[in-house]
Coordinates of C-alpha atoms and ligand atoms in Angstrom, one line a residue:
M1 CA 78.1 143.4 51.2
K2 CA 80.4 146.0 49.6
T3 CA 78.5 148.0 46.9
F4 CA 79.8 148.8 43.5
D5 CA 81.0 152.2 42.4
E6 CA 78.5 154.0 40.3
R7 CA 80.9 154.2 37.4
Y8 CA 84.2 152.6 36.3
D9 CA 86.4 153.3 33.3
A10 CA 86.2 149.6 32.4
I11 CA 84.2 146.7 33.6
V12 CA 85.7 143.3 32.9
V13 CA 83.4 140.2 33.1
G14 CA 85.3 137.0 33.9
A15 CA 88.4 136.9 36.2
R16 CA 90.6 134.2 34.7
C17 CA 93.6 134.4 32.4
A18 CA 92.0 136.8 29.8
G19 CA 90.0 139.0 32.1
A20 CA 92.3 139.2 35.1
A21 CA 95.2 140.0 32.9
T22 CA 93.3 142.7 31.0
A23 CA 92.0 144.2 34.2
M24 CA 95.5 144.3 35.7
L25 CA 97.0 146.0 32.6
L26 CA 94.2 148.6 32.6
A27 CA 94.6 149.3 36.3
R28 CA 98.3 149.6 35.9
Q29 CA 97.6 152.4 33.4
G30 CA 95.6 154.2 36.1
M31 CA 92.1 153.2 34.9
R32 CA 89.3 152.6 37.4
V33 CA 88.5 148.9 36.7
L34 CA 85.9 146.5 38.0
L35 CA 86.7 142.9 37.5
F36 CA 84.2 140.3 38.6
D37 CA 83.5 136.6 38.2
R38 CA 80.6 134.4 39.2
D39 CA 82.9 131.7 40.3
R40 CA 84.9 131.7 43.5
R41 CA 88.6 132.8 43.7
G42 CA 91.0 130.0 42.9
A43 CA 88.4 127.6 41.5
D44 CA 89.6 125.1 39.1
T45 CA 88.5 124.9 35.5
L46 CA 88.8 122.5 32.6
S47 CA 92.4 122.9 31.3
T48 CA 95.5 120.8 30.6
L49 CA 97.5 123.8 31.6
A50 CA 100.4 124.0 29.0
L51 CA 101.7 127.5 28.4
M52 CA 103.6 128.1 25.2
R53 CA 106.6 130.5 25.1
A54 CA 104.4 133.5 24.3
G55 CA 102.4 132.9 27.5
V56 CA 105.4 132.5 29.7
L57 CA 106.9 135.6 28.0
Q58 CA 103.8 137.6 29.0
L59 CA 104.1 136.5 32.6
H60 CA 107.8 137.5 32.6
R61 CA 107.1 140.9 31.0
W62 CA 104.4 141.6 33.6
Q63 CA 106.8 140.6 36.4
L64 CA 104.5 137.7 37.4
L65 CA 106.7 134.8 36.5
D66 CA 108.5 134.8 39.9
A67 CA 105.1 134.4 41.6
V68 CA 104.4 131.4 39.4
R69 CA 107.8 129.9 40.3
R70 CA 107.3 130.7 44.0
A71 CA 104.0 128.7 43.9
G72 CA 106.1 125.6 43.2
T73 CA 105.4 125.4 39.5
P74 CA 108.2 123.3 38.0
A75 CA 110.4 124.8 35.2
I76 CA 110.0 122.7 32.0
P77 CA 113.4 122.6 30.2
S78 CA 112.4 120.8 27.0
T79 CA 109.5 119.6 24.8
S80 CA 109.6 116.2 23.2
F81 CA 107.5 115.1 20.3
V82 CA 106.9 111.4 19.9
Y83 CA 105.8 110.4 16.4
G84 CA 105.1 106.7 16.7
D85 CA 108.5 105.4 17.8
E86 CA 110.5 108.5 16.7
V87 CA 111.4 111.0 19.5
I88 CA 112.4 114.6 18.8
T89 CA 113.4 116.6 21.9
V90 CA 113.6 120.4 21.6
P91 CA 115.3 122.2 24.5
I92 CA 113.8 125.5 25.5
K93 CA 116.4 128.1 24.5
P94 CA 116.9 131.0 26.9
R95 CA 115.5 134.0 25.0
D96 CA 113.8 137.3 25.9
G97 CA 113.9 136.5 29.7
V98 CA 112.3 133.0 29.2
D99 CA 114.6 130.1 30.0
A100 CA 111.9 127.4 30.6
L101 CA 108.2 126.8 30.1
F102 CA 105.7 126.5 33.0
S103 CA 102.3 125.0 33.2
P104 CA 100.8 126.3 36.4
R105 CA 97.5 124.9 37.7
R106 CA 94.7 127.3 37.0
T107 CA 94.1 127.4 40.8
V108 CA 97.6 129.0 40.8
L109 CA 97.7 131.1 37.6
D110 CA 94.3 132.7 37.7
P111 CA 94.6 134.0 41.3
I112 CA 98.1 135.3 40.6
L113 CA 96.7 137.4 37.7
A114 CA 93.7 138.6 39.7
D115 CA 95.9 139.5 42.7
A116 CA 98.1 141.5 40.4
A117 CA 94.9 143.3 39.3
V118 CA 94.1 144.1 42.9
A119 CA 97.6 145.3 43.6
A120 CA 97.3 147.6 40.6
G121 CA 94.1 149.1 42.1
A122 CA 91.3 147.2 40.4
D123 CA 88.1 146.4 42.3
V124 CA 88.0 142.6 42.1
R125 CA 84.9 140.6 43.1
Y126 CA 84.0 136.9 43.1
G127 CA 80.4 135.8 43.2
P128 CA 78.6 138.5 41.2
R129 CA 77.1 137.4 37.8
L130 CA 76.5 139.5 34.7
V131 CA 72.9 139.3 33.8
D132 CA 72.6 142.1 31.2
V133 CA 74.4 145.0 29.5
L134 CA 73.1 148.6 29.7
R135 CA 72.8 150.7 26.5
D136 CA 72.2 154.4 25.9
A137 CA 69.8 155.9 23.3
S138 CA 72.4 155.4 20.5
D139 CA 72.6 151.7 21.4
R140 CA 76.1 152.1 22.8
V141 CA 76.9 149.8 25.7
V142 CA 77.3 152.0 28.8
G143 CA 77.4 149.5 31.7
V144 CA 76.1 146.2 33.1
V145 CA 73.4 144.7 35.3
I146 CA 75.0 142.5 37.9
E147 CA 73.4 140.0 40.2
D148 CA 75.3 139.9 43.5
R149 CA 75.6 136.9 45.7
D150 CA 72.7 138.0 47.8
R151 CA 70.6 138.1 44.6
S152 CA 70.5 141.9 44.7
L153 CA 70.6 143.6 41.2
H154 CA 73.0 146.5 40.5
Q155 CA 73.3 148.8 37.5
V156 CA 76.9 149.9 37.1
N157 CA 78.2 152.2 34.4
A158 CA 81.4 152.0 32.5
G159 CA 83.3 153.6 29.6
I160 CA 83.8 150.1 28.2
V161 CA 82.4 146.6 29.1
I162 CA 84.9 143.8 28.3
G163 CA 83.6 140.2 28.0
A164 CA 86.3 137.8 29.2
D165 CA 83.6 135.4 30.1
G166 CA 84.7 132.4 28.2
L167 CA 83.3 130.1 25.5
R168 CA 79.7 130.6 26.3
S169 CA 80.2 134.4 26.7
T170 CA 77.1 136.2 27.9
V171 CA 78.6 139.5 26.8
A172 CA 79.1 138.1 23.3
R173 CA 75.4 137.0 23.2
Q174 CA 74.1 140.3 24.6
V175 CA 76.0 142.4 22.1
E176 CA 75.2 139.9 19.3
A177 CA 78.8 139.6 18.4
A178 CA 78.9 137.9 15.0
T179 CA 81.0 134.8 14.4
Y180 CA 83.0 135.3 11.2
R181 CA 85.1 132.2 11.3
Q182 CA 84.4 128.7 12.6
G183 CA 86.5 125.6 12.9
R184 CA 85.5 122.4 11.2
H185 CA 86.8 119.9 13.7
K186 CA 86.8 119.3 17.4
C187 CA 88.5 116.9 19.7
G188 CA 87.3 115.1 22.8
V189 CA 89.8 115.2 25.7
V190 CA 90.1 113.1 28.8
Y191 CA 92.7 114.0 31.4
A192 CA 93.9 113.2 34.9
F193 CA 96.8 114.2 37.2
W194 CA 99.5 111.7 38.2
R195 CA 101.8 112.3 41.0
G196 CA 105.6 111.7 41.2
L197 CA 106.3 110.5 37.6
G198 CA 109.7 112.2 37.7
N199 CA 109.4 113.2 34.1
A200 CA 111.3 116.3 33.1
G201 CA 109.9 118.2 30.2
T202 CA 106.6 118.2 28.3
W203 CA 105.9 115.2 26.1
W204 CA 103.5 115.1 23.1
H205 CA 102.8 111.7 21.7
Y206 CA 101.0 111.0 18.4
R207 CA 99.6 108.0 16.6
P208 CA 96.9 108.2 13.9
G209 CA 93.6 109.0 15.6
V210 CA 95.0 109.7 19.0
S211 CA 97.3 112.1 20.8
V212 CA 98.6 112.2 24.4
G213 CA 100.2 115.0 26.3
V214 CA 102.3 114.8 29.5
I215 CA 102.5 118.2 31.2
P216 CA 104.4 118.7 34.5
T217 CA 102.5 121.0 36.9
N218 CA 102.3 122.0 40.6
D219 CA 102.4 119.5 43.5
D220 CA 104.7 117.1 41.7
D221 CA 101.7 116.2 39.4
S222 CA 101.7 115.7 35.7
C223 CA 98.6 116.4 33.7
I224 CA 98.2 113.6 31.2
F225 CA 95.6 114.0 28.5
V226 CA 94.3 111.8 25.8
A227 CA 92.7 113.5 22.8
M228 CA 90.6 111.9 20.1
P229 CA 88.0 112.9 17.5
S230 CA 85.0 114.3 19.3
A231 CA 82.7 111.7 17.8
Q232 CA 84.7 109.0 19.4
F233 CA 84.4 110.7 22.8
S234 CA 80.7 111.1 22.5
N235 CA 80.1 107.5 21.1
G236 CA 81.6 105.5 23.9
I237 CA 84.5 107.1 25.7
Q238 CA 82.4 109.4 27.8
T239 CA 80.3 106.6 29.3
D240 CA 83.5 105.2 31.0
M241 CA 86.2 107.8 30.8
E242 CA 88.7 105.9 32.8
A243 CA 88.5 102.8 30.7
G244 CA 88.7 104.8 27.4
Y245 CA 91.6 106.9 28.7
R246 CA 93.6 103.9 29.7
R247 CA 93.0 102.1 26.5
L248 CA 93.9 105.1 24.3
L249 CA 96.9 105.9 26.5
S250 CA 98.3 102.4 26.0
E251 CA 97.7 102.6 22.3
C252 CA 99.5 106.0 21.8
A253 CA 102.1 105.9 24.6
P254 CA 102.5 102.2 25.4
S255 CA 105.2 102.4 28.1
L256 CA 103.3 105.2 29.9
G257 CA 100.1 103.2 29.7
R258 CA 101.9 100.2 31.3
E259 CA 103.5 102.5 34.0
L260 CA 100.1 103.9 35.0
S261 CA 98.1 100.7 34.6
S262 CA 98.2 99.7 38.3
R263 CA 98.1 103.3 39.6
A264 CA 95.3 105.7 40.5
P265 CA 95.4 109.4 39.5
S266 CA 95.7 112.0 42.2
E267 CA 92.3 113.6 41.1
R268 CA 89.3 112.3 39.2
F269 CA 89.2 111.9 35.4
R270 CA 87.9 114.9 33.6
G271 CA 86.4 115.0 30.1
F272 CA 85.6 117.6 27.4
P273 CA 83.5 116.6 24.5
G274 CA 84.9 119.3 22.1
W275 CA 83.8 122.7 20.8
L276 CA 84.3 124.1 17.3
G277 CA 86.7 127.0 17.1
H278 CA 85.4 130.5 16.5
M279 CA 86.5 134.0 15.8
R280 CA 83.9 136.6 16.8
Q281 CA 83.6 140.3 16.2
S282 CA 85.4 141.5 19.3
H283 CA 84.6 145.2 19.6
G284 CA 81.8 147.5 19.1
P285 CA 80.4 150.7 20.6
G286 CA 81.3 150.5 24.3
W287 CA 82.2 146.8 24.4
A288 CA 85.0 144.4 23.6
L289 CA 85.7 140.7 23.9
V290 CA 88.9 139.0 24.9
G291 CA 90.0 135.3 25.5
D292 CA 87.7 132.5 24.5
A293 CA 84.8 134.9 24.5
G294 CA 86.1 136.3 21.2
Y295 CA 88.4 133.7 19.8
F296 CA 88.6 130.0 20.6
K297 CA 90.4 127.1 19.0
D298 CA 90.5 123.5 19.8
P299 CA 92.7 122.7 22.9
I300 CA 94.7 120.1 21.0
T301 CA 97.5 122.6 20.4
A302 CA 97.3 123.9 24.0
H303 CA 97.4 127.5 23.1
G304 CA 94.3 129.2 24.6
I305 CA 95.9 130.5 27.7
S306 CA 98.9 131.9 25.8
D307 CA 96.6 133.6 23.3
A308 CA 94.5 135.0 26.1
L309 CA 97.6 136.6 27.8
R310 CA 98.7 137.9 24.4
D311 CA 95.3 139.4 23.5
A312 CA 94.8 140.9 27.0
E313 CA 97.7 143.1 26.3
L314 CA 96.6 144.0 22.8
L315 CA 93.2 144.9 24.0
A316 CA 94.4 146.8 27.1
R317 CA 96.6 148.9 24.9
A318 CA 93.7 149.7 22.6
V319 CA 91.4 150.5 25.5
V320 CA 94.0 152.9 26.9
Q321 CA 94.2 154.6 23.5
G322 CA 90.5 154.9 23.8
S323 CA 89.5 155.0 20.2
D324 CA 87.3 152.8 18.0
R325 CA 90.1 152.7 15.6
A326 CA 92.4 151.3 18.3
L327 CA 89.8 148.6 19.1
A328 CA 89.5 147.7 15.4
E329 CA 93.3 147.4 15.3
Y330 CA 93.2 145.1 18.4
Q331 CA 90.9 142.7 16.5
S332 CA 92.9 142.8 13.3
T333 CA 96.2 142.2 15.0
R334 CA 94.7 139.4 17.0
D335 CA 93.4 137.8 13.8
E336 CA 96.6 138.3 11.9
L337 CA 98.6 136.6 14.7
S338 CA 95.9 133.9 15.1
R339 CA 95.0 132.9 11.6
E340 CA 97.8 130.4 11.0
L341 CA 97.4 129.0 14.6
F342 CA 93.7 128.6 14.1
E343 CA 94.0 126.8 10.7
I344 CA 96.8 124.4 11.9
T345 CA 94.9 123.7 15.1
D346 CA 91.8 122.9 13.2
A347 CA 93.7 120.6 10.9
I348 CA 95.3 118.7 13.8
A349 CA 92.0 118.5 15.6
G350 CA 90.5 116.8 12.5
F351 CA 92.8 113.8 13.0
E352 CA 93.0 113.4 9.2
W353 CA 96.8 113.3 9.4
D354 CA 99.3 110.5 9.4
L355 CA 102.7 110.9 11.1
D356 CA 104.3 112.2 7.9
T357 CA 101.7 114.9 7.3
L358 CA 101.6 115.9 11.0
K359 CA 105.3 116.9 11.2
P360 CA 105.0 119.7 8.6
L361 CA 101.9 121.0 10.5
H362 CA 104.0 121.2 13.6
L363 CA 106.8 123.0 11.8
R364 CA 104.2 125.6 10.6
L365 CA 102.9 125.8 14.1
S366 CA 106.3 126.5 15.5
R367 CA 106.9 129.3 12.9
A368 CA 103.5 130.9 13.8
M369 CA 104.4 130.7 17.5
N370 CA 107.8 132.4 16.7
T371 CA 106.0 135.2 14.9
E372 CA 103.7 135.6 17.9
V373 CA 106.6 135.8 20.3
E374 CA 108.4 138.4 18.1
A375 CA 105.2 140.5 18.0
L376 CA 105.1 140.5 21.8
V377 CA 108.8 141.3 22.2
A378 CA 108.2 144.2 19.7
L379 CA 105.6 145.7 22.1
D380 CA 108.5 146.8 24.4
V381 CA 110.2 148.8 21.6
P382 CA 109.2 152.4 22.2
R383 CA 107.0 153.8 19.3
P384 CA 106.3 157.4 18.5
A385 CA 103.1 158.7 20.1
R386 CA 100.1 158.6 17.7
S387 CA 97.4 161.2 17.7
D388 CA 93.9 159.7 17.1
P389 CA 91.4 161.6 15.0
P390 CA 88.9 163.9 16.7
G391 CA 85.8 162.0 17.9
D392 CA 87.9 159.2 19.4
R393 CA 87.4 159.3 23.2
P394 CA 89.3 157.7 26.0
F395 CA 87.2 155.6 28.4
L396 CA 88.2 157.5 31.5
A397 CA 85.5 158.2 34.1
G398 CA 86.4 161.8 34.3
D399 CA 86.4 162.3 30.5
P400 CA 84.3 165.4 29.9
A401 CA 83.3 164.0 26.4
R402 CA 81.1 161.4 28.1
Ligands
LIG1 C1 89.9 120.4 28.0 C2 90.6 121.7 27.8 C3 92.0 121.7 27.8 C4 92.7 122.9 27.6 N1 94.1 122.9 27.7 C5 94.8 124.0 27.4 C6 96.2 124.0 27.5 O1 96.8 123.0 27.8 N2 96.8 125.2 27.3 C7 96.1 126.3 26.9 O2 96.8 127.3 26.7 N3 94.8 126.3 26.9 C8 94.1 125.2 27.1 N4 92.7 125.2 27.0 C9 92.1 126.5 26.7 C10 92.1 127.4 27.8 O3 91.6 126.8 29.0 C11 91.2 128.6 27.5 O4 91.6 129.1 26.3 C12 91.3 129.7 28.6 O5 90.8 129.2 29.8 C13 90.5 130.9 28.2 O6 90.5 131.8 29.2 P1 89.4 132.9 29.4 O7 89.9 133.8 30.5 O8 89.1 133.5 28.1 O9 88.1 132.1 29.8 P2 87.8 131.1 31.0 O10 89.0 130.5 31.5 O11 86.7 130.2 30.4 O12 87.1 132.1 32.1 C14 85.9 132.7 31.9 C15 85.4 133.1 33.3 O13 84.2 133.9 33.1 C16 83.3 133.7 34.1 N5 82.0 134.0 33.7 C17 81.3 133.4 32.7 N6 80.1 133.9 32.6 C18 80.0 134.9 33.6 C19 78.9 135.8 34.0 N7 77.7 135.8 33.3 N8 79.1 136.6 35.0 C20 80.4 136.5 35.7 N9 81.4 135.7 35.3 C21 81.2 134.9 34.3 C22 83.5 132.2 34.4 O14 83.1 131.9 35.8 C23 85.0 132.0 34.2 O15 85.7 132.0 35.4 C24 92.0 124.1 27.3 C25 90.6 124.0 27.2 C26 89.9 122.9 27.5 C27 88.4 122.9 27.4

């Protein structure tokens, strides 16, 4: 089994959208990066896959959108909102190199990002599991303890340890990252994949107490989810997910419910009971968090992957600058861009809306997403170099300050 180097500039735990993207960006900047995940390469994960414009824009800016297309991911030309019987269709306007949306399977997207990290020179491993972080005498995180697939334990040092290890982040727990904001509401979700529906575009259906999304993805499948208050999922739906799914689908999107009533999905029904949104302290001495590890909101607005791709870049830029101030700015920019998204998502996840109060929430959401896209586009505008104050240290392995 290949051993680990003794020291890396950065170690990234978790090799999906947040971690693989961060590792790729750091490696592209010449840093020596270890990216590892306890899961296997290309494994699926719970997700209804929809990327927002910001997420597609990131893939385009990183020259990875072609790989997503080549994998057979269908281009999505429009998004339709169905409020009861009223349909509002919004075409995707070509802008900033994005002329369609895409919703790749995670078995497609996550390996594309990880392969790009490999191509940039990162050391990428599947199977090893983070068991602990290493600290120096001043309590700074200086590395990790990894259990490899053969159960051997390895101590590996790094300039920075980045937790991209998801909702139940071990890194967040080990560094005792404080949660400073929590959502109030959570949704239960049941979803399945349906082949050959021939639907162009993404469809979002709403009726009081229930929401349905239809999201075209690879292999001529559409991911169709039903979202409901978490309590409803736990008190009944989860004991027979298929029956609950079909009933709620017919209630919210009757013609779709009829169309699918005599058909079987191409894969099993999957369920998610819900999880309250959180914003966590996402940097400290020698460590940082990105993706769901640091910031999670309910999947009802289908924004987690797009935010993970956004924050991967914000964090990578801060790590390359190598100062504590840059890391603090990473967190404050993330929060500034996320606050509105977080609040609106929480309100929608509460299902306390009716169709009249939902529309303004969607308009606010759309404005917040535009702000997010503008912030990403602005990253490409050259800025004057900034000199960080003395004492700020880059995380490079050869840095004599370490
Ligand atoms: C039901 C559901 C539907 C969703 N639908 C959408 C959607 O339509 N659109 C959208 O944008 N977002 C959606 N999301 C949210 C989205 O899936 C997440 O925001 C996104 O996956 C976060 O990516 P991540 O890389 O931060 O974490 P994850 O995807 O959770 O990846 C974390 C990785 O860390 C690894 N890991 C964990 N612990 C360790 C350890 N100790 N050692 C080594 N490796 C470890 C795990 O194996 C995992 O591969 C949905 C979420 C759910 C639950």
